[in-house]
Amino acid sequence: MAGNDEGRSGTPGGPAASVITKVKPKAKRPNLYRVLILNDDYTPMEFVVHVLEKFFQKDVEAATKIMLHVHHHGIGECGVFTYEIAETKVTQVMDFARKHQHPLQCVMEKQ
């Protein structure tokens, strides 16, 4: 009787078979944030171009275009990032500007 398992499975009174399916949760896209530079009357244009090249990997042409947009419209978008990256970039720009004694403002806003 020790080696006989016949009575356990396949009998009408035995345990019912069930199928367990895993439902993959849909991954929600992270919120994105725009990093913006604000115009001021003191920060040199060349410094803004340098910031855009250094922290946002813009080439000279793209950086100059953004800088001129900031100069003429008061605000310009540097890029769109996830929250953590946007926050880091804002902090880096602000620290760099203060270190060089410029009042440049960099902010982020939810897209």
Short mmCIF file of C-alpha atoms in Angstrom, two decimals:
data_model
loop_
_atom_site.label_atom_id
_atom_site.label_comp_id
_atom_site.label_asym_id
_atom_site.label_seq_id
_atom_site.Cartn_x
_atom_site.Cartn_y
_atom_site.Cartn_z
CA MET A 1 0.00 0.00 0.00
CA ALA A 2 2.92 2.34 0.55
CA GLY A 3 3.84 2.53 -3.17
CA ASN A 4 0.30 2.68 -4.57
CA ASP A 5 -0.78 6.21 -5.51
CA GLU A 6 -3.56 5.18 -7.91
CA GLY A 7 -6.46 6.25 -5.74
CA ARG A 8 -5.31 9.87 -5.35
CA SER A 9 -5.59 11.33 -8.83
CA GLY A 10 -8.05 10.83 -11.62
CA THR A 11 -10.90 9.76 -9.37
CA PRO A 12 -14.17 11.70 -9.34
CA GLY A 13 -13.69 12.64 -5.70
CA GLY A 14 -10.08 13.81 -6.18
CA PRO A 15 -8.80 17.39 -6.32
CA ALA A 16 -9.93 19.47 -9.30
CA ALA A 17 -7.27 20.66 -11.71
CA SER A 18 -7.00 24.43 -12.11
CA VAL A 19 -4.92 26.60 -14.37
CA ILE A 20 -3.23 29.62 -12.88
CA THR A 21 -2.47 32.39 -15.32
CA LYS A 22 -0.30 35.34 -14.49
CA VAL A 23 -1.58 38.66 -15.75
CA LYS A 24 1.26 40.99 -16.57
CA PRO A 25 0.47 44.47 -15.29
CA LYS A 26 0.74 47.09 -17.98
CA ALA A 27 3.81 49.18 -17.30
CA LYS A 28 2.76 52.79 -16.94
CA ARG A 29 4.97 55.26 -18.73
CA PRO A 30 6.74 57.58 -16.29
CA ASN A 31 5.70 61.20 -16.19
CA LEU A 32 7.96 63.46 -18.21
CA TYR A 33 9.23 66.88 -17.23
CA ARG A 34 10.43 69.78 -19.35
CA VAL A 35 13.65 71.44 -18.23
CA LEU A 36 13.48 75.17 -18.93
CA ILE A 37 15.98 78.02 -18.80
CA LEU A 38 14.67 81.46 -17.91
CA ASN A 39 16.00 84.71 -19.31
CA ASP A 40 17.73 87.28 -17.14
CA ASP A 41 19.53 90.51 -17.93
CA TYR A 42 22.91 89.49 -16.52
CA THR A 43 23.94 85.99 -17.61
CA PRO A 44 26.08 86.19 -20.77
CA MET A 45 24.72 84.46 -23.86
CA GLU A 46 27.97 82.51 -24.22
CA PHE A 47 27.52 81.06 -20.74
CA VAL A 48 24.00 79.86 -21.58
CA VAL A 49 25.33 78.20 -24.76
CA HIS A 50 28.06 76.55 -22.69
CA VAL A 51 25.48 75.24 -20.17
CA LEU A 52 23.37 73.77 -22.98
CA GLU A 53 26.39 72.03 -24.48
CA LYS A 54 27.72 70.76 -21.14
CA PHE A 55 24.54 69.54 -19.44
CA PHE A 56 22.17 68.85 -22.34
CA GLN A 57 24.62 67.57 -24.98
CA LYS A 58 23.55 70.19 -27.53
CA ASP A 59 25.86 71.08 -30.39
CA VAL A 60 26.83 74.74 -30.84
CA GLU A 61 24.10 75.36 -33.40
CA ALA A 62 21.28 73.84 -31.32
CA ALA A 63 22.53 75.52 -28.13
CA THR A 64 22.68 78.91 -29.85
CA LYS A 65 19.17 78.46 -31.21
CA ILE A 66 17.79 77.64 -27.73
CA MET A 67 19.74 80.52 -26.16
CA LEU A 68 18.29 82.99 -28.70
CA HIS A 69 14.79 81.64 -28.01
CA VAL A 70 15.36 82.24 -24.29
CA HIS A 71 16.70 85.72 -25.05
CA HIS A 72 13.74 86.72 -27.25
CA HIS A 73 10.87 84.88 -25.50
CA GLY A 74 12.04 84.80 -21.89
CA ILE A 75 12.07 81.01 -21.61
CA GLY A 76 13.41 78.03 -23.55
CA GLU A 77 13.20 74.26 -23.35
CA CYS A 78 16.46 72.37 -22.87
CA GLY A 79 14.95 68.89 -22.99
CA VAL A 80 12.31 66.50 -21.67
CA PHE A 81 13.25 63.89 -19.08
CA THR A 82 11.91 61.64 -16.35
CA TYR A 83 11.53 63.30 -12.95
CA GLU A 84 14.84 62.17 -11.47
CA ILE A 85 16.89 63.14 -14.52
CA ALA A 86 15.13 66.50 -14.87
CA GLU A 87 15.67 67.25 -11.19
CA THR A 88 19.37 66.37 -11.46
CA LYS A 89 19.86 68.55 -14.53
CA VAL A 90 18.15 71.54 -12.88
CA THR A 91 20.38 71.13 -9.82
CA GLN A 92 23.53 70.80 -11.94
CA VAL A 93 22.73 73.92 -13.97
CA MET A 94 21.83 75.98 -10.91
CA ASP A 95 24.98 74.91 -9.04
CA PHE A 96 27.15 75.61 -12.09
CA ALA A 97 25.60 79.06 -12.57
CA ARG A 98 26.09 79.97 -8.89
CA LYS A 99 29.68 78.73 -8.99
CA HIS A 100 30.30 81.12 -11.89
CA GLN A 101 28.34 83.91 -10.17
CA HIS A 102 25.51 84.08 -12.70
CA PRO A 103 21.83 84.48 -11.74
CA LEU A 104 20.71 81.96 -14.41
CA GLN A 105 17.48 80.18 -13.47
CA CYS A 106 16.66 76.64 -14.55
CA VAL A 107 13.33 75.02 -13.67
CA MET A 108 11.30 71.94 -14.50
CA GLU A 109 7.61 71.51 -15.21
CA LYS A 110 5.44 68.47 -15.80
CA GLN A 111 4.75 67.94 -19.47
#
